[in-house]
Short mmCIF file of C-alpha atoms and ligand atoms in Angstrom, two decimals:
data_model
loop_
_atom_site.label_atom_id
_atom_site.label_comp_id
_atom_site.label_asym_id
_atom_site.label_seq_id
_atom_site.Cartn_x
_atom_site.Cartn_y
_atom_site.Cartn_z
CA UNK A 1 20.26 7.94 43.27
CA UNK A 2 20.25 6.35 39.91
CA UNK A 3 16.66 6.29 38.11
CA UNK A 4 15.68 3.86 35.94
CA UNK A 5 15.88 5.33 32.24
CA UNK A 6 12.62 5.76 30.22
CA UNK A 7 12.59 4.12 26.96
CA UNK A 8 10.73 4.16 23.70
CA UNK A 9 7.07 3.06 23.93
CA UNK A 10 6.46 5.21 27.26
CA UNK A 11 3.70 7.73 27.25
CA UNK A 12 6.18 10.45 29.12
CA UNK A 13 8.11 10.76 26.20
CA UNK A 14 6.14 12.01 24.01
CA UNK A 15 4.42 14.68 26.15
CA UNK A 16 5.41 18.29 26.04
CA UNK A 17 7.44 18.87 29.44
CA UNK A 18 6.58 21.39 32.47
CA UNK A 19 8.52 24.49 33.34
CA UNK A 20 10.24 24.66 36.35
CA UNK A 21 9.14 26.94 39.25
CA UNK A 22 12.78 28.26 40.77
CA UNK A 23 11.50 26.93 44.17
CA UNK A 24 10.36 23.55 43.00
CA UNK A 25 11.09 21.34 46.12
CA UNK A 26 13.89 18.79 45.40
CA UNK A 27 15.32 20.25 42.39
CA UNK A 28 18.86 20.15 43.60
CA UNK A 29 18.57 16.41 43.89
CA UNK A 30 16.61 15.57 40.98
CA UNK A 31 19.81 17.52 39.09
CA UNK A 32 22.32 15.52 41.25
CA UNK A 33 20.21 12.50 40.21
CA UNK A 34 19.83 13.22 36.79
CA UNK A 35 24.35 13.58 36.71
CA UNK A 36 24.43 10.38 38.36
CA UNK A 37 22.26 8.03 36.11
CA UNK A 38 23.97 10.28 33.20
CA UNK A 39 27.16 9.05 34.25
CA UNK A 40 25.96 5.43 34.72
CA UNK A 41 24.66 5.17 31.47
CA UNK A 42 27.32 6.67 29.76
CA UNK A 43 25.44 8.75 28.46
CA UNK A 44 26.88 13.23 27.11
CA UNK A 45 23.23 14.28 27.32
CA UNK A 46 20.17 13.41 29.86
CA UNK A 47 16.44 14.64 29.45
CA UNK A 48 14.33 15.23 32.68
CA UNK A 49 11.36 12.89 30.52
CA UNK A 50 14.25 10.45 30.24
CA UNK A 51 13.87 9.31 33.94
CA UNK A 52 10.09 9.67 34.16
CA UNK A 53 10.06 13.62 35.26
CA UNK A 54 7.92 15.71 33.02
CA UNK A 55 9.86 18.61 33.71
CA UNK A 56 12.27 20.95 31.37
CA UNK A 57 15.74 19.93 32.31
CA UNK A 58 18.44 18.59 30.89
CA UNK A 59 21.80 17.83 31.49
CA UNK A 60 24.89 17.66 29.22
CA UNK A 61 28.62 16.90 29.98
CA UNK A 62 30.68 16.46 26.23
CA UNK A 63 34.05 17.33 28.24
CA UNK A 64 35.57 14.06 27.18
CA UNK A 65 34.95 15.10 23.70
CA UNK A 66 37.60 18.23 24.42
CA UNK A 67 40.48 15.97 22.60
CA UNK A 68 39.29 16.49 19.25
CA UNK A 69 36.83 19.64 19.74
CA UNK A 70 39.16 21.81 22.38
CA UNK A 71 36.19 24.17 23.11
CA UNK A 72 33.79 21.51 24.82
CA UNK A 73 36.34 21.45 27.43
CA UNK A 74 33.59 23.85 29.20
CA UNK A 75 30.59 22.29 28.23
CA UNK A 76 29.19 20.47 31.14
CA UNK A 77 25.64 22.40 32.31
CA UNK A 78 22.15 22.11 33.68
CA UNK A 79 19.47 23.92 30.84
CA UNK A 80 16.37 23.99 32.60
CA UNK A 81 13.50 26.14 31.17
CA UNK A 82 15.25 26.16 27.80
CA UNK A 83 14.34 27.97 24.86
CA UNK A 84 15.67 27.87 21.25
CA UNK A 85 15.86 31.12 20.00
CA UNK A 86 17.34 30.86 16.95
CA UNK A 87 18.65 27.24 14.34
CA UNK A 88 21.24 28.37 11.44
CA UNK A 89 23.71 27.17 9.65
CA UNK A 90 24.09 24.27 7.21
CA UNK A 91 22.91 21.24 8.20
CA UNK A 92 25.20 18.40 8.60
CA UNK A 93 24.67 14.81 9.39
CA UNK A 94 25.98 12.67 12.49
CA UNK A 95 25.28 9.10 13.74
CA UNK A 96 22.78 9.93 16.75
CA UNK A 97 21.93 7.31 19.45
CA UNK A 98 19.92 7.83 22.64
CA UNK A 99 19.39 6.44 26.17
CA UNK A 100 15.86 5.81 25.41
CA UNK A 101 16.23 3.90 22.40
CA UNK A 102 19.01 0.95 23.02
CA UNK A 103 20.52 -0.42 20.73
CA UNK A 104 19.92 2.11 17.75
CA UNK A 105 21.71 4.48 16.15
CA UNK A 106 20.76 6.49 13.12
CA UNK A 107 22.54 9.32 10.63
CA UNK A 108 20.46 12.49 11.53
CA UNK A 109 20.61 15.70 10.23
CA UNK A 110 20.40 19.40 11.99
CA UNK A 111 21.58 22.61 11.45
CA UNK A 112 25.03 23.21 13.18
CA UNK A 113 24.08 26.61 15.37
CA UNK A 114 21.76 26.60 18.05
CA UNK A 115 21.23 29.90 20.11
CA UNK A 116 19.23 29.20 23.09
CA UNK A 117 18.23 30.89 26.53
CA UNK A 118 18.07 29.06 29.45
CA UNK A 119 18.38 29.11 33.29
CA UNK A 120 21.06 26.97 35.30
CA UNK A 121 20.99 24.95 38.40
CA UNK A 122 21.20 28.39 40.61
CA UNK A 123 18.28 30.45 38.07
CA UNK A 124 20.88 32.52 36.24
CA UNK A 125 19.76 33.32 33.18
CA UNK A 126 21.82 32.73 29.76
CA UNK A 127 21.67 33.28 26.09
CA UNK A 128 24.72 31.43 24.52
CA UNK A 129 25.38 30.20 20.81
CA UNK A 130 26.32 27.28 20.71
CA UNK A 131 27.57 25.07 17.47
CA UNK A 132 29.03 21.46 16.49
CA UNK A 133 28.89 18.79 18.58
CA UNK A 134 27.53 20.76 21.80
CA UNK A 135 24.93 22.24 19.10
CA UNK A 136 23.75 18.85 17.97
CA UNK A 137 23.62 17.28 21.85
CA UNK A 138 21.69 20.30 23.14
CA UNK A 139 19.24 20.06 19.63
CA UNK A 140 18.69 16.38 20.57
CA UNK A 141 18.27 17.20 24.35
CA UNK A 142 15.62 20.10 23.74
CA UNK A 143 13.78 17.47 21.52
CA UNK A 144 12.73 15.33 24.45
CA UNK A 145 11.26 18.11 26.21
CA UNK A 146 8.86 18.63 23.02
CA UNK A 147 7.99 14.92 23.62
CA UNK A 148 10.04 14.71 20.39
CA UNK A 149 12.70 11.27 19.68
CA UNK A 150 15.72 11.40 17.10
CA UNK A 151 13.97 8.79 14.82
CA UNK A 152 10.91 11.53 14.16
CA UNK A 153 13.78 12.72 12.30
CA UNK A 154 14.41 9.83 10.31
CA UNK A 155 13.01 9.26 6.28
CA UNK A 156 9.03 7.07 6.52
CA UNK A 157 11.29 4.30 5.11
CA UNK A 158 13.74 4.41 7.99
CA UNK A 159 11.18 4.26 10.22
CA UNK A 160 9.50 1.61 9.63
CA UNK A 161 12.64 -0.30 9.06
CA UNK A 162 13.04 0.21 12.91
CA UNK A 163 9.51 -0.45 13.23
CA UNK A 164 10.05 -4.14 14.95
CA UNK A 165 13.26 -3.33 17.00
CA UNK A 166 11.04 -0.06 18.72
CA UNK A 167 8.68 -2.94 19.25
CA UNK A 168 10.95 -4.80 20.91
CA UNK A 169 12.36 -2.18 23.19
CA UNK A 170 8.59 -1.26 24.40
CA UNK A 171 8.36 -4.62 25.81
CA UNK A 172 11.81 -5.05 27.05
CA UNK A 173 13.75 -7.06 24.54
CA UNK A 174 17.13 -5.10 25.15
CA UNK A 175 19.24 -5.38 27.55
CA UNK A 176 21.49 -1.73 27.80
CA UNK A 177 24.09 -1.87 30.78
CA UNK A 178 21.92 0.51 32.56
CA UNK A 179 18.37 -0.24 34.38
CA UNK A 180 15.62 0.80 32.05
CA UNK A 181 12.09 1.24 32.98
CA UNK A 182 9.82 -1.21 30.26
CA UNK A 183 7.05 0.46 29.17
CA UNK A 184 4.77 -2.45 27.95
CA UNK A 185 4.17 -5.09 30.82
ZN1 LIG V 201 17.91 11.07 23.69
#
């Protein structure tokens, strides 16, 4: 099943997310759900918050990317219950975009290494480093379940440069190729 995608101007996403019990009921198909509307959307990366589920999942699949980066040739997984244990490294900047904010795309900057602990679709534990692209996706991933956007990133001047085009995709005004839920009836 494909959900609808949450976008800017929705309540959800800027709440702090739920952990997941191991036996929540229906978890296998939210995570089948979640790869399918991923998929859909295009999108590399896919927060539970991002299709109305105030949970702490995400998906990521950057395997296309394994042209010019040959070690994301692996990185497709399910984080749920993640928890970044450690940012390093310089920061670098990259043009960002995000399901829940059609239409815009920003330079934003994060430190390249990410080492984070999480549990996978079958509750096996991990602590993996992780840097570059597959270190920025799971940064800007993680953010969502801290009811956190990529714009919060973003200079005060920025911001409110974007300040009418958020406006307009709280009420709608986009049209993405995938179904979005509008926030602002
Ligand atoms: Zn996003």
């Amino acid at each position: 099943m494909i959900y609808p995608v949450t976008v800017y101007g929705d309540a959800l996403l800027r709440k702090k997310a739920q952990p997941v019990e191991k036996d929540y009921e229906g978890l296998g198909d939210i995570i089948e759900n979640m790869w399918e509307t991923m998929y859909s959307s295009d999108g590399v990366g896919l927060a539970a918050p991002q299709v109305g589920l105030s949970l702490r999942i995400f998906t990521v699949d950057a395997t296309s990317g394994a042209d010019e980066e040959p070690e994301l040739k692996d990185f497709k997984k399910v984080f749920i219950n993640p928890q970044i244990i450690e940012l390093s490294g310089d920061e670098w900047i990259m043009n960002e975009g995000c399901l829940s904010l059609p239409e815009i795309r920003e330079d934003v900057s994060r430190p390249d290494v990410v080492r984070i602990k999480y549990f996978d679709e079958n509750f096996v534990e991990h602590d993996e480093t992780f840097h570059g692209y597959a270190g920025r996706i799971i940064q800007h991933e993680y953010d969502h379940l801290e009811g956190v956007l990529f714009i919060d990133h973003l200079s005060s001047l920025r911001k409110r440069l974007l300040r009418s085009r958020l406006n307009n995709i709280a009420h709608g005004k986009v049209q993405p190729r995938y179904k979005i839920k509008v926030p602002v009836k």
